[in-house]
Short mmCIF file of C-alpha atoms in Angstrom, two decimals:
data_model
loop_
_atom_site.label_atom_id
_atom_site.label_comp_id
_atom_site.label_asym_id
_atom_site.label_seq_id
_atom_site.Cartn_x
_atom_site.Cartn_y
_atom_site.Cartn_z
CA UNK A 1 -15.77 3.70 -17.00
CA UNK A 2 -14.15 5.68 -14.16
CA UNK A 3 -11.13 4.21 -12.36
CA UNK A 4 -11.84 2.46 -9.07
CA UNK A 5 -9.14 4.59 -7.39
CA UNK A 6 -6.57 7.31 -7.92
CA UNK A 7 -3.47 7.90 -5.84
CA UNK A 8 -2.06 11.14 -4.52
CA UNK A 9 1.05 11.63 -2.45
CA UNK A 10 0.20 12.15 1.20
CA UNK A 11 3.22 14.42 1.50
CA UNK A 12 1.57 16.73 -1.05
CA UNK A 13 -0.49 18.30 1.78
CA UNK A 14 -3.92 18.03 3.28
CA UNK A 15 -5.20 20.68 0.86
CA UNK A 16 -4.04 18.69 -2.16
CA UNK A 17 -5.73 15.53 -0.93
CA UNK A 18 -8.92 17.48 -0.17
CA UNK A 19 -8.88 18.87 -3.71
CA UNK A 20 -8.64 15.37 -5.17
CA UNK A 21 -11.47 14.13 -2.95
CA UNK A 22 -13.62 17.13 -3.92
CA UNK A 23 -12.88 16.69 -7.63
CA UNK A 24 -14.09 13.08 -7.45
CA UNK A 25 -17.21 13.67 -5.34
CA UNK A 26 -20.21 11.95 -6.84
CA UNK A 27 -18.11 9.34 -8.62
CA UNK A 28 -17.27 5.81 -7.50
CA UNK A 29 -13.53 6.61 -7.66
CA UNK A 30 -11.70 6.37 -4.36
CA UNK A 31 -8.76 8.59 -3.38
CA UNK A 32 -5.81 6.71 -1.89
CA UNK A 33 -2.95 8.60 -0.24
CA UNK A 34 0.53 7.26 -0.83
CA UNK A 35 2.48 7.23 2.42
CA UNK A 36 6.17 6.21 2.34
CA UNK A 37 7.35 4.57 -0.86
CA UNK A 38 8.26 0.91 -0.39
CA UNK A 39 11.65 1.55 -2.00
CA UNK A 40 12.64 3.80 0.93
CA UNK A 41 14.57 1.95 3.62
CA UNK A 42 14.58 3.05 7.28
CA UNK A 43 17.88 4.96 6.96
CA UNK A 44 16.70 6.90 3.92
CA UNK A 45 13.36 7.58 5.59
CA UNK A 46 15.11 9.10 8.59
CA UNK A 47 17.24 11.20 6.25
CA UNK A 48 14.24 12.40 4.19
CA UNK A 49 11.53 12.69 6.84
CA UNK A 50 13.60 12.65 10.09
CA UNK A 51 11.64 9.66 11.40
CA UNK A 52 11.29 5.91 10.85
CA UNK A 53 8.90 4.62 8.17
CA UNK A 54 6.11 3.59 10.57
CA UNK A 55 6.18 7.01 12.22
CA UNK A 56 6.05 8.85 8.88
CA UNK A 57 3.30 6.55 7.63
CA UNK A 58 1.29 7.44 10.74
CA UNK A 59 1.78 11.17 10.12
CA UNK A 60 0.71 10.92 6.48
CA UNK A 61 -2.20 8.60 7.29
CA UNK A 62 -3.57 11.16 9.73
CA UNK A 63 -3.19 13.93 7.14
CA UNK A 64 -5.02 11.73 4.61
CA UNK A 65 -7.82 10.94 7.04
CA UNK A 66 -8.38 14.61 7.89
CA UNK A 67 -8.49 15.37 4.15
CA UNK A 68 -11.16 12.73 3.52
CA UNK A 69 -9.06 10.18 1.63
CA UNK A 70 -10.70 6.78 1.29
CA UNK A 71 -7.54 4.77 1.75
CA UNK A 72 -3.78 4.49 2.01
CA UNK A 73 -0.92 3.00 0.07
CA UNK A 74 1.63 1.63 2.53
CA UNK A 75 4.15 -1.16 2.70
CA UNK A 76 3.12 -4.57 4.01
CA UNK A 77 5.32 -3.82 7.02
CA UNK A 78 3.01 -0.99 8.12
CA UNK A 79 -0.34 -2.40 7.01
CA UNK A 80 -1.18 -4.09 10.33
CA UNK A 81 -0.76 -0.85 12.25
CA UNK A 82 -2.76 1.07 9.64
CA UNK A 83 -5.58 -1.50 9.76
CA UNK A 84 -5.74 -1.14 13.55
CA UNK A 85 -5.55 2.67 13.48
CA UNK A 86 -7.73 3.27 10.39
CA UNK A 87 -10.10 0.28 10.07
CA UNK A 88 -12.42 2.15 7.70
CA UNK A 89 -9.75 2.79 5.07
CA UNK A 90 -8.92 0.78 1.98
CA UNK A 91 -5.31 -0.39 2.29
CA UNK A 92 -3.16 -1.12 -0.76
CA UNK A 93 0.27 -2.66 -0.25
CA UNK A 94 2.93 -2.51 -2.95
CA UNK A 95 6.26 -4.23 -2.32
CA UNK A 96 4.65 -7.64 -2.08
CA UNK A 97 6.71 -10.66 -3.15
CA UNK A 98 6.27 -14.40 -2.82
CA UNK A 99 8.77 -16.20 -0.60
CA UNK A 100 12.10 -16.55 -2.38
CA UNK A 101 11.33 -13.95 -5.07
CA UNK A 102 13.65 -11.01 -5.69
CA UNK A 103 12.75 -7.78 -3.89
CA UNK A 104 14.32 -5.73 -6.70
CA UNK A 105 14.53 -2.11 -5.50
CA UNK A 106 11.87 -2.60 -2.83
CA UNK A 107 13.20 -2.10 0.71
CA UNK A 108 10.13 -2.85 2.85
CA UNK A 109 8.51 -6.03 1.54
CA UNK A 110 6.52 -9.01 2.74
CA UNK A 111 4.63 -11.94 1.29
CA UNK A 112 1.10 -11.82 -0.14
CA UNK A 113 -0.16 -14.07 2.66
CA UNK A 114 1.33 -11.85 5.37
CA UNK A 115 0.04 -8.66 3.73
CA UNK A 116 -3.52 -10.03 3.52
CA UNK A 117 -3.37 -11.50 7.03
CA UNK A 118 -2.21 -8.12 8.33
CA UNK A 119 -5.19 -6.32 6.80
CA UNK A 120 -4.37 -5.35 3.22
CA UNK A 121 -7.37 -5.08 0.91
CA UNK A 122 -5.17 -5.19 -2.20
CA UNK A 123 -1.60 -6.27 -2.89
CA UNK A 124 0.63 -4.98 -5.68
CA UNK A 125 3.02 -7.51 -7.20
CA UNK A 126 3.78 -5.90 -10.56
CA UNK A 127 7.26 -7.12 -11.47
CA UNK A 128 6.81 -10.63 -10.06
CA UNK A 129 3.68 -11.09 -12.17
CA UNK A 130 4.71 -9.20 -15.30
CA UNK A 131 8.20 -10.75 -15.30
CA UNK A 132 6.89 -14.31 -15.04
CA UNK A 133 7.07 -16.52 -18.14
CA UNK A 134 3.29 -16.87 -17.93
CA UNK A 135 1.73 -14.03 -15.90
CA UNK A 136 -1.71 -15.69 -15.72
CA UNK A 137 -0.20 -18.88 -14.31
CA UNK A 138 1.78 -16.84 -11.79
CA UNK A 139 -1.35 -15.00 -10.61
CA UNK A 140 -3.16 -18.32 -10.22
CA UNK A 141 -0.22 -19.82 -8.32
CA UNK A 142 -0.02 -16.85 -5.94
CA UNK A 143 -3.78 -16.89 -5.41
CA UNK A 144 -4.22 -20.61 -4.81
CA UNK A 145 -0.89 -21.41 -3.13
CA UNK A 146 -0.50 -18.28 -1.00
CA UNK A 147 -3.45 -15.91 -0.65
CA UNK A 148 -6.41 -18.35 -0.60
CA UNK A 149 -4.84 -20.20 2.33
CA UNK A 150 -4.93 -17.09 4.54
CA UNK A 151 -8.67 -17.10 5.14
#
């Protein structure tokens, strides 16, 4: 069974993204371009990319679109802008935490409800779920208490 998606770094170049898209032609697997890691805060982003996160996300999203990527991986803080600018793309948002949960090393976070309301197709909540005493119960709680109330 092929994966539903693979990720490539948007900063790897348009050619690299195109190669991934071409390699997966004819399969159901989608190519998602990673924009700015959610662990990068605005100061670090300016140091690394010489621009704020939203501006760098926009640059990498445009590279990904030109290359034929099917979607983007971006923080929940940029997902609303990406939904407006790239409505056809699948948007995956890591750095998602329930209210009151630790952000760990994530610098640009938001809640599952806000991420979904802003246009995310998928949220990534790895440590919150995997670190819970009962991961299944935590997924159910997040779904019923937070996400299901958005729609």
